[in-house]
mmCIF file of C-alpha atoms in Angstrom:
data_model
loop_
_atom_site.group_PDB
_atom_site.id
_atom_site.type_symbol
_atom_site.label_atom_id
_atom_site.label_comp_id
_atom_site.label_asym_id
_atom_site.label_seq_id
_atom_site.Cartn_x
_atom_site.Cartn_y
_atom_site.Cartn_z
ATOM 1 C CA LEU A 1 30.560 57.434 68.080
ATOM 2 C CA GLY A 2 27.569 58.626 70.084
ATOM 3 C CA VAL A 3 25.659 58.273 73.334
ATOM 4 C CA VAL A 4 24.204 54.775 73.454
ATOM 5 C CA ALA A 5 22.020 53.040 76.063
ATOM 6 C CA GLY A 6 22.821 49.453 76.957
ATOM 7 C CA ASN A 7 21.476 46.651 74.775
ATOM 8 C CA VAL A 8 19.552 45.670 77.894
ATOM 9 C CA HIS A 9 18.597 48.353 80.404
ATOM 10 C CA ASP A 10 21.427 48.578 82.935
ATOM 11 C CA ASN A 11 21.095 52.241 84.136
ATOM 12 C CA ASN A 12 24.238 53.216 82.164
ATOM 13 C CA VAL A 13 25.062 54.997 78.897
ATOM 14 C CA TYR A 14 28.103 54.416 76.741
ATOM 15 C CA HIS A 15 30.188 56.180 74.068
ATOM 16 C CA GLN A 16 29.950 53.706 71.190
ATOM 17 C CA GLU A 17 29.220 53.265 67.495
ATOM 18 C CA ILE A 18 25.502 54.000 66.891
ATOM 19 C CA ALA A 19 24.995 52.785 63.329
ATOM 20 C CA GLY A 20 22.032 50.425 63.095
ATOM 21 C CA ARG A 21 21.213 50.563 66.810
ATOM 22 C CA ASP A 22 17.868 51.866 68.104
ATOM 23 C CA ASN A 23 19.467 52.261 71.588
ATOM 24 C CA GLY A 24 21.471 55.157 70.099
ATOM 25 C CA LEU A 25 18.365 57.116 69.030
ATOM 26 C CA TRP A 26 16.989 59.719 71.427
ATOM 27 C CA GLN A 27 13.812 61.807 71.603
ATOM 28 C CA PHE A 28 14.114 65.376 72.841
ATOM 29 C CA ILE A 29 10.929 66.024 74.817
ATOM 30 C CA PRO A 30 10.361 69.677 75.820
ATOM 31 C CA THR A 31 9.803 70.206 79.561
ATOM 32 C CA GLY A 32 8.240 73.658 79.077
ATOM 33 C CA ASP A 33 11.086 75.606 80.643
ATOM 34 C CA GLY A 34 13.580 75.718 77.751
ATOM 35 C CA HIS A 35 14.973 72.276 78.631
ATOM 36 C CA TYR A 36 14.426 68.763 77.292
ATOM 37 C CA GLU A 37 14.211 65.274 78.677
ATOM 38 C CA ILE A 38 16.354 63.097 76.427
ATOM 39 C CA VAL A 39 14.703 59.672 76.205
ATOM 40 C CA ASP A 40 15.977 56.687 74.275
ATOM 41 C CA ILE A 41 13.788 54.887 71.721
ATOM 42 C CA ARG A 42 14.515 51.309 72.846
ATOM 43 C CA HIS A 43 13.944 51.431 76.620
ATOM 44 C CA GLY A 44 12.038 54.708 77.122
ATOM 45 C CA LYS A 45 14.514 55.875 79.816
ATOM 46 C CA ALA A 46 16.143 59.283 80.042
ATOM 47 C CA LEU A 47 19.650 60.666 80.381
ATOM 48 C CA VAL A 48 19.915 61.764 84.031
ATOM 49 C CA ALA A 49 22.796 63.378 85.923
ATOM 50 C CA GLY A 50 23.355 62.212 89.521
ATOM 51 C CA ASP A 51 20.875 63.459 92.087
ATOM 52 C CA ASN A 52 23.998 64.673 93.906
ATOM 53 C CA TYR A 53 26.843 65.661 91.646
ATOM 54 C CA ASP A 54 29.058 62.583 91.028
ATOM 55 C CA GLY A 55 30.418 63.103 87.496
ATOM 56 C CA ARG A 56 28.206 60.418 85.955
ATOM 57 C CA VAL A 57 25.275 60.296 83.529
ATOM 58 C CA TYR A 58 22.686 57.624 84.210
ATOM 59 C CA HIS A 59 19.888 56.001 82.183
ATOM 60 C CA GLN A 60 16.761 56.216 84.349
ATOM 61 C CA ASP A 61 13.166 57.375 84.665
ATOM 62 C CA PRO A 62 13.327 61.181 84.693
ATOM 63 C CA ARG A 63 10.522 61.714 87.261
ATOM 64 C CA GLY A 64 10.526 65.478 86.564
ATOM 65 C CA ARG A 65 13.889 66.004 88.253
ATOM 66 C CA ASP A 66 15.983 68.996 87.274
ATOM 67 C CA ASN A 67 18.982 66.689 86.769
ATOM 68 C CA ALA A 68 16.973 64.945 84.003
ATOM 69 C CA LYS A 69 16.406 68.252 82.174
ATOM 70 C CA TRP A 70 18.939 69.338 79.593
ATOM 71 C CA ARG A 71 19.464 72.511 77.544
ATOM 72 C CA LEU A 72 21.255 72.728 74.246
ATOM 73 C CA VAL A 73 23.967 75.340 73.893
ATOM 74 C CA LYS A 74 24.811 75.856 70.213
ATOM 75 C CA VAL A 75 28.534 75.969 69.503
ATOM 76 C CA GLY A 76 28.478 75.522 65.744
ATOM 77 C CA ASP A 77 26.424 74.205 62.842
ATOM 78 C CA GLU A 78 24.274 71.404 64.307
ATOM 79 C CA ARG A 79 26.804 71.079 67.145
ATOM 80 C CA PHE A 80 25.833 71.526 70.762
ATOM 81 C CA GLN A 81 26.878 71.194 74.344
ATOM 82 C CA ILE A 82 24.202 69.425 76.408
ATOM 83 C CA ILE A 83 24.003 70.993 79.920
ATOM 84 C CA ASP A 84 21.838 69.748 82.785
ATOM 85 C CA LYS A 85 19.550 72.168 84.668
ATOM 86 C CA LYS A 86 20.436 71.126 88.238
ATOM 87 C CA HIS A 87 24.243 71.133 88.238
ATOM 88 C CA GLY A 88 25.116 73.087 85.093
ATOM 89 C CA TYR A 89 27.524 70.472 83.769
ATOM 90 C CA ALA A 90 27.701 68.840 80.320
ATOM 91 C CA ILE A 91 27.467 65.369 78.814
ATOM 92 C CA VAL A 92 31.109 64.592 77.868
ATOM 93 C CA SER A 93 32.914 61.633 76.315
ATOM 94 C CA GLY A 94 36.260 60.529 77.754
ATOM 95 C CA ASP A 95 39.352 62.648 77.158
ATOM 96 C CA VAL A 96 40.776 59.459 75.672
ATOM 97 C CA PRO A 97 38.503 56.868 74.024
ATOM 98 C CA ASP A 98 37.254 54.662 76.829
ATOM 99 C CA GLY A 99 33.625 53.913 75.885
ATOM 100 C CA ARG A 100 32.244 55.934 78.785
ATOM 101 C CA ILE A 101 30.063 59.040 79.143
ATOM 102 C CA TYR A 102 30.789 61.633 81.869
ATOM 103 C CA HIS A 103 29.064 64.643 83.467
ATOM 104 C CA GLN A 104 31.649 67.402 83.664
ATOM 105 C CA ALA A 105 32.356 71.090 83.062
ATOM 106 C CA PRO A 106 32.432 71.477 79.293
ATOM 107 C CA GLY A 107 34.989 74.272 78.911
ATOM 108 C CA ARG A 108 36.146 74.410 75.296
ATOM 109 C CA ARG A 109 36.720 70.673 75.043
ATOM 110 C CA SER A 110 35.778 69.067 71.751
ATOM 111 C CA ASN A 111 34.596 65.928 73.617
ATOM 112 C CA ALA A 112 31.834 68.034 75.206
ATOM 113 C CA VAL A 113 30.411 68.986 71.791
ATOM 114 C CA TRP A 114 27.795 66.754 70.102
ATOM 115 C CA ALA A 115 26.500 66.730 66.537
ATOM 116 C CA LEU A 116 22.734 66.202 66.539
ATOM 117 C CA SER A 117 20.999 64.781 63.485
ATOM 118 C CA ILE A 118 17.367 63.994 62.866
ATOM 119 C CA GLU A 119 16.852 60.342 61.931
ATOM 120 C CA SER A 120 13.056 60.484 61.676
ATOM 121 C CA ASN A 121 10.462 63.201 61.845
ATOM 122 C CA THR A 122 7.477 60.926 62.436
ATOM 123 C CA VAL A 123 7.190 61.922 66.079
ATOM 124 C CA ASP A 124 6.861 65.615 66.882
ATOM 125 C CA ALA A 125 9.130 65.269 69.952
ATOM 126 C CA ILE A 126 11.959 63.526 68.112
ATOM 127 C CA ALA A 127 14.063 66.698 68.204
ATOM 128 C CA PRO A 128 13.701 70.332 69.197
ATOM 129 C CA ARG A 129 12.049 72.286 66.390
ATOM 130 C CA GLU A 130 15.064 74.553 66.040
ATOM 131 C CA LEU A 131 17.085 71.521 64.943
ATOM 132 C CA VAL A 132 14.774 70.761 62.045
ATOM 133 C CA VAL A 133 16.543 72.219 58.968
#
């Protein structure tokens, strides 16, 4: 399962099967300050934490906001926590499978750790260079 945008743009992201879906592919675009905007391939919208902390991750235009900038914290081989710049919280799946994505303190929870894989290297911004193995 992975982070997936809606089949049609609905401002939400989901924790679902990603196989064969372009709305589960994300570009990591450097913002120049050690963070990335994470933009989906299908809709061109970014993962964005709430402007005010509300525990949610949205699917919106980033507009240069700090809550649309994410840093990768390596916790293992090709495994990362994804932490927003504004609030310092992580992208997290549900503690029990519920199809939702949350914005919470990561702690040592396994549901706050994401495996990143490169699906294509045809666009320079598809993933941070340090992920290219």
